[in-house]
CSV table of C-alpha atoms and ligand atoms in Angstrom, one decimal:
chain,number,residue,atom,x,y,z
A,1,MET,CA,0.0,0.0,0.0
A,2,PHE,CA,1.2,3.6,-0.6
A,3,LYS,CA,1.0,6.1,2.1
A,4,HIS,CA,2.6,9.1,0.5
A,5,THR,CA,2.5,11.0,-2.7
A,6,ILE,CA,4.3,14.1,-3.9
A,7,VAL,CA,3.2,16.4,-6.8
A,8,ARG,CA,4.4,19.8,-8.1
A,9,ARG,CA,1.9,22.3,-9.3
A,10,PRO,CA,2.4,23.2,-13.0
A,11,ALA,CA,4.3,26.4,-13.8
A,12,ALA,CA,3.0,29.2,-16.0
A,13,THR,CA,6.0,28.4,-18.3
A,14,LEU,CA,4.4,24.9,-18.9
A,15,MET,CA,3.7,25.8,-22.5
A,16,HIS,CA,7.5,25.9,-23.1
A,17,GLY,CA,7.9,22.2,-21.9
A,18,LEU,CA,9.4,19.5,-24.0
A,19,THR,CA,7.2,17.7,-26.5
A,20,SER,CA,7.3,15.3,-29.3
A,21,VAL,CA,3.6,15.5,-30.2
A,22,ASP,CA,1.6,17.9,-32.3
A,23,LEU,CA,-1.3,18.5,-30.0
A,24,GLY,CA,-0.9,22.2,-29.5
A,25,ARG,CA,0.5,24.1,-26.5
A,26,PRO,CA,-1.1,23.5,-23.1
A,27,ASP,CA,-3.4,26.1,-21.6
A,28,TYR,CA,-2.2,27.1,-18.2
A,29,LEU,CA,-5.5,27.7,-16.5
A,30,THR,CA,-7.0,24.4,-17.8
A,31,ALA,CA,-3.8,22.6,-16.7
A,32,GLN,CA,-4.2,24.0,-13.2
A,33,VAL,CA,-7.7,22.8,-13.0
A,34,GLN,CA,-6.8,19.3,-14.3
A,35,HIS,CA,-3.9,19.2,-11.9
A,36,GLN,CA,-6.1,20.0,-8.9
A,37,CYS,CA,-8.5,17.2,-10.0
A,38,TYR,CA,-5.5,14.8,-10.2
A,39,ILE,CA,-4.6,15.8,-6.6
A,40,ASP,CA,-8.3,15.2,-5.5
A,41,ALA,CA,-8.1,11.7,-7.2
A,42,LEU,CA,-5.0,10.9,-5.2
A,43,LEU,CA,-6.6,12.1,-2.0
A,44,SER,CA,-9.5,9.8,-2.5
A,45,CYS,CA,-7.1,6.8,-2.5
A,46,ASP,CA,-6.1,7.1,1.2
A,47,VAL,CA,-2.7,8.7,0.7
A,48,ASP,CA,-1.3,12.0,1.8
A,49,VAL,CA,-0.3,14.5,-0.9
A,50,THR,CA,2.6,16.8,-0.5
A,51,VAL,CA,2.0,19.6,-3.0
A,52,LEU,CA,5.2,21.5,-4.0
A,53,PRO,CA,5.0,25.0,-5.4
A,54,PRO,CA,5.4,25.7,-9.1
A,55,ARG,CA,8.9,26.3,-10.5
A,56,GLU,CA,8.8,28.7,-13.4
A,57,ASP,CA,12.4,28.1,-14.2
A,58,PHE,CA,11.6,24.5,-15.1
A,59,PRO,CA,8.7,24.2,-17.5
A,60,ASP,CA,8.5,20.4,-17.2
A,61,SER,CA,8.8,20.3,-13.4
A,62,CYS,CA,5.2,19.2,-12.7
A,63,PHE,CA,6.3,15.8,-14.2
A,64,VAL,CA,7.8,15.0,-10.8
A,65,GLU,CA,7.9,11.3,-11.4
A,66,ASP,CA,11.0,11.6,-13.5
A,67,VAL,CA,13.3,13.1,-10.9
A,68,ALA,CA,13.2,10.5,-8.2
A,69,LEU,CA,12.6,6.8,-7.7
A,70,CYS,CA,10.8,6.1,-4.4
A,71,THR,CA,11.2,2.5,-3.3
A,72,PRO,CA,10.2,0.9,0.0
A,73,HIS,CA,13.8,1.0,1.2
A,74,CYS,CA,15.4,4.1,-0.3
A,75,ALA,CA,14.8,7.0,-2.6
A,76,VAL,CA,17.0,7.6,-5.6
A,77,ILE,CA,17.4,11.1,-7.0
A,78,THR,CA,17.8,10.7,-10.7
A,79,ARG,CA,19.9,12.6,-13.3
A,80,PRO,CA,17.4,13.4,-16.1
A,81,GLY,CA,18.6,12.8,-19.7
A,82,ALA,CA,16.9,15.9,-20.9
A,83,ASP,CA,19.3,18.9,-20.3
A,84,SER,CA,16.5,21.3,-19.5
A,85,ARG,CA,15.3,19.0,-16.8
A,86,ARG,CA,18.5,18.2,-15.1
A,87,GLY,CA,18.2,20.9,-12.4
A,88,GLU,CA,14.8,19.6,-11.4
A,89,ALA,CA,16.4,16.6,-9.6
A,90,GLU,CA,18.2,19.0,-7.1
A,91,LEU,CA,14.8,20.4,-6.1
A,92,ILE,CA,13.3,17.2,-4.7
A,93,GLY,CA,16.0,16.2,-2.2
A,94,THR,CA,14.8,18.3,0.8
A,95,THR,CA,11.3,17.0,0.4
A,96,LEU,CA,12.4,13.4,0.2
A,97,GLN,CA,14.5,13.8,3.3
A,98,ARG,CA,11.3,14.2,5.3
A,99,PHE,CA,10.3,10.6,4.3
A,100,TYR,CA,13.5,8.7,3.8
A,101,SER,CA,16.6,8.2,6.0
A,102,SER,CA,18.4,6.8,2.9
A,103,LEU,CA,18.8,9.0,-0.2
A,104,GLU,CA,20.8,7.8,-3.1
A,105,SER,CA,21.6,9.5,-6.4
A,106,ILE,CA,22.5,8.8,-10.0
A,107,THR,CA,25.7,10.5,-11.1
A,108,ALA,CA,27.4,11.5,-14.4
A,109,PRO,CA,27.8,10.1,-16.9
A,110,GLY,CA,24.7,8.1,-16.0
A,111,THR,CA,21.3,9.5,-16.9
A,112,LEU,CA,18.0,8.1,-15.7
A,113,GLU,CA,14.5,9.4,-15.6
A,114,ALA,CA,12.2,7.4,-13.3
A,115,GLY,CA,9.4,7.4,-15.9
A,116,ASP,CA,11.7,4.6,-17.3
A,117,VAL,CA,11.4,2.6,-14.1
A,118,MET,CA,8.6,0.2,-13.3
A,119,MET,CA,8.4,-1.4,-9.9
A,120,VAL,CA,7.0,-4.9,-9.6
A,121,GLY,CA,7.4,-6.0,-6.0
A,122,THR,CA,11.1,-5.8,-5.2
A,123,HIS,CA,12.1,-6.0,-8.9
A,124,PHE,CA,12.5,-2.9,-11.1
A,125,TYR,CA,12.4,-2.9,-14.9
A,126,ILE,CA,14.5,-0.1,-16.3
A,127,GLY,CA,13.9,1.1,-19.8
A,128,LEU,CA,16.9,2.1,-21.9
A,129,SER,CA,15.4,5.1,-23.7
A,130,ALA,CA,16.6,8.4,-25.1
A,131,ARG,CA,16.6,9.7,-21.5
A,132,THR,CA,18.0,6.7,-19.6
A,133,ASN,CA,21.4,5.3,-20.5
A,134,GLU,CA,23.0,2.0,-19.6
A,135,GLU,CA,25.3,3.7,-17.1
A,136,GLY,CA,22.3,5.2,-15.3
A,137,ALA,CA,20.6,1.8,-15.3
A,138,ARG,CA,23.7,0.1,-14.1
A,139,GLN,CA,24.1,2.5,-11.2
A,140,LEU,CA,20.4,2.1,-10.3
A,141,ILE,CA,20.7,-1.7,-10.3
A,142,GLN,CA,23.7,-1.5,-7.9
A,143,ILE,CA,21.8,0.8,-5.6
A,144,LEU,CA,18.8,-1.5,-5.6
A,145,GLN,CA,20.9,-4.5,-4.8
A,146,ARG,CA,22.5,-2.7,-1.9
A,147,HIS,CA,19.0,-2.3,-0.5
A,148,GLY,CA,17.9,-5.9,-1.1
A,149,MET,CA,16.1,-5.3,-4.3
A,150,SER,CA,16.9,-6.1,-8.0
A,151,GLY,CA,16.7,-4.5,-11.4
A,152,SER,CA,16.9,-5.4,-15.1
A,153,MET,CA,17.3,-3.4,-18.3
A,154,VAL,CA,14.7,-3.3,-21.1
A,155,LYS,CA,15.8,-2.2,-24.5
A,156,MET,CA,13.5,0.5,-26.0
A,157,ALA,CA,13.3,1.9,-29.5
A,158,GLU,CA,10.2,4.1,-29.8
A,159,MET,CA,8.5,5.4,-26.7
A,160,LEU,CA,9.5,8.3,-24.5
A,161,HIS,CA,9.6,6.3,-21.3
A,162,LEU,CA,9.1,2.7,-20.2
A,163,LYS,CA,5.9,3.6,-18.4
A,164,THR,CA,4.6,5.4,-21.5
A,165,GLY,CA,3.6,1.9,-22.6
A,166,LEU,CA,3.5,-0.2,-19.5
A,167,SER,CA,1.8,0.1,-16.1
A,168,TYR,CA,1.9,-2.5,-13.4
A,169,LEU,CA,-1.4,-2.6,-11.6
A,170,GLU,CA,-0.2,-5.1,-8.8
A,171,HIS,CA,-1.7,-8.6,-8.4
A,172,ASN,CA,0.3,-9.6,-11.6
A,173,HIS,CA,-1.9,-7.3,-13.8
A,174,LEU,CA,0.0,-5.3,-16.5
A,175,LEU,CA,-1.3,-2.7,-18.9
A,176,ILE,CA,0.8,-3.1,-22.0
A,177,THR,CA,1.0,-1.6,-25.5
A,178,GLY,CA,3.1,-0.8,-28.5
A,179,GLU,CA,6.7,-1.9,-28.6
A,180,PHE,CA,6.5,-3.9,-25.4
A,181,LEU,CA,3.8,-6.3,-26.6
A,182,HIS,CA,6.4,-8.7,-28.0
A,183,LEU,CA,9.0,-8.7,-25.3
A,184,ASP,CA,9.7,-11.9,-23.5
A,185,GLU,CA,10.1,-10.3,-20.0
A,186,PHE,CA,6.4,-9.3,-20.0
A,187,LYS,CA,4.9,-12.6,-21.2
A,188,SER,CA,4.1,-14.0,-17.8
A,189,PHE,CA,2.0,-11.2,-16.5
A,190,ASN,CA,-1.8,-11.1,-16.7
A,191,ARG,CA,-1.7,-8.6,-19.6
A,192,ILE,CA,-4.3,-6.1,-20.5
A,193,GLU,CA,-3.3,-5.2,-24.1
A,194,VAL,CA,-4.1,-1.6,-24.7
A,195,PRO,CA,-5.1,-1.0,-28.4
A,196,ALA,CA,-3.1,1.6,-30.3
A,197,GLU,CA,-6.0,4.0,-30.4
A,198,GLU,CA,-6.1,4.0,-26.6
A,199,ALA,CA,-2.3,3.9,-26.1
A,200,TYR,CA,-2.3,6.9,-23.8
A,201,ALA,CA,-4.2,4.9,-21.2
A,202,ALA,CA,-1.3,2.4,-20.9
A,203,ASN,CA,0.1,5.0,-18.6
A,204,SER,CA,-2.1,4.7,-15.6
A,205,ILE,CA,-1.4,4.2,-11.9
A,206,TRP,CA,-2.4,1.7,-9.2
A,207,VAL,CA,-3.0,3.5,-5.9
A,208,ASN,CA,-4.2,1.2,-3.1
A,209,ASP,CA,-6.5,-0.8,-5.2
A,210,SER,CA,-7.8,2.1,-7.1
A,211,VAL,CA,-6.6,2.8,-10.6
A,212,ILE,CA,-6.2,6.3,-11.9
A,213,MET,CA,-6.5,6.4,-15.7
A,214,PRO,CA,-6.8,9.2,-18.3
A,215,ALA,CA,-10.4,9.8,-19.3
A,216,GLY,CA,-11.7,8.8,-22.7
A,217,HIS,CA,-10.4,5.3,-23.1
A,218,PRO,CA,-13.5,3.1,-22.8
A,219,TYR,CA,-12.1,-0.3,-23.8
A,220,THR,CA,-9.1,-0.1,-21.4
A,221,ALA,CA,-11.4,1.4,-18.6
A,222,GLU,CA,-13.7,-1.6,-19.0
A,223,GLN,CA,-10.9,-4.1,-18.8
A,224,VAL,CA,-9.6,-2.5,-15.6
A,225,ARG,CA,-13.0,-2.4,-14.0
A,226,LYS,CA,-13.4,-6.1,-14.8
A,227,LEU,CA,-10.2,-6.7,-12.7
A,228,GLY,CA,-12.2,-5.4,-9.7
A,229,TYR,CA,-10.5,-2.1,-9.2
A,230,ARG,CA,-12.2,1.1,-8.4
A,231,LEU,CA,-11.5,3.2,-11.5
A,232,ILE,CA,-10.9,7.0,-11.3
A,233,GLU,CA,-10.8,8.7,-14.6
A,234,VAL,CA,-9.0,12.1,-14.8
A,235,ASP,CA,-8.6,14.6,-17.6
A,236,THR,CA,-4.9,15.1,-18.3
A,237,ARG,CA,-5.2,16.4,-21.9
A,238,GLU,CA,-3.2,19.5,-21.2
A,239,PHE,CA,-0.3,17.4,-20.0
A,240,GLN,CA,-0.6,15.0,-22.9
A,241,LYS,CA,0.3,17.9,-25.1
A,242,LEU,CA,3.8,17.6,-23.5
A,243,ASP,CA,4.0,13.8,-23.6
A,244,GLY,CA,2.9,13.7,-19.9
A,245,GLY,CA,0.5,11.1,-18.6
A,246,VAL,CA,-1.0,10.1,-15.3
A,247,SER,CA,2.1,8.5,-13.8
A,248,CYS,CA,4.4,11.4,-14.6
A,249,LEU,CA,2.5,13.8,-12.3
A,250,SER,CA,3.3,12.1,-9.0
A,251,LEU,CA,5.7,10.2,-6.8
A,252,ARG,CA,4.0,7.4,-4.9
A,253,PHE,CA,5.4,5.4,-2.0
B,1,CIR,C1,9.4,15.5,-20.9
B,1,CIR,O1,9.6,15.4,-22.2
B,1,CIR,O2,10.3,15.3,-20.2
B,1,CIR,C2,8.1,16.0,-20.4
B,1,CIR,N1,7.5,16.9,-21.4
B,1,CIR,C3,7.2,14.9,-20.2
B,1,CIR,C4,7.6,13.9,-19.1
B,1,CIR,C5,6.7,12.8,-19.0
B,1,CIR,N2,7.1,11.9,-17.9
B,1,CIR,C6,6.9,10.6,-17.9
B,1,CIR,O3,6.4,10.0,-18.8
B,1,CIR,N3,7.3,10.0,-16.8
């Protein structure tokens, strides 16, 4: 069960965030409303929510998931692969110190964004993406092993982050789409294959037997309901314009 979550409110500079999609620029006011609804969804899952203030100097800083990996035994401050996001990692340390006695970090030349890391019990799958390199993954695996956990690397070719196309919903249930459908390491899960037209919903989060999912993906929503989860649908379309999904907007531990 998760007890804590951390979010950072979007900055007015959000429209200058990194993007690879052509969905237009996010509207700041709408993004603020959607972000508050996201916080309300987390609060309904029996977790506390630490709400950090916006940082105008970092347009992507509301995507707080990428700058730290929060495990049951330690937190790891990452070293984002995107230059414009590297400084975001330094901002999260003081907040994490409130919750963790053990803080680790990824160092140069390693890069790692925790959107590329999927926790399945004590094992962590680490996507090798344009943002996470082998050195970053190797450092993370060493850190995990020191704390009694394990990690393995997953080669990636297309998606921004590992969890763009994969979400572990506990109890062996896995949302999976796109380039991950054919990989051997994900064959033994109970897979919910997300069709291409709903691919954005493959990035959803399990929070204490609720699942928070982006609204507007009826097939995937129905499959998740059939698993017996309480489903909460949230509108994150302003964040989608910057390649951001449901998982990117929080740390959960
Ligand atoms: C970026 O490109 O870094 C942001 N615009 C989006 C980050 C999304 N984070 C995630 O998938 N974990």
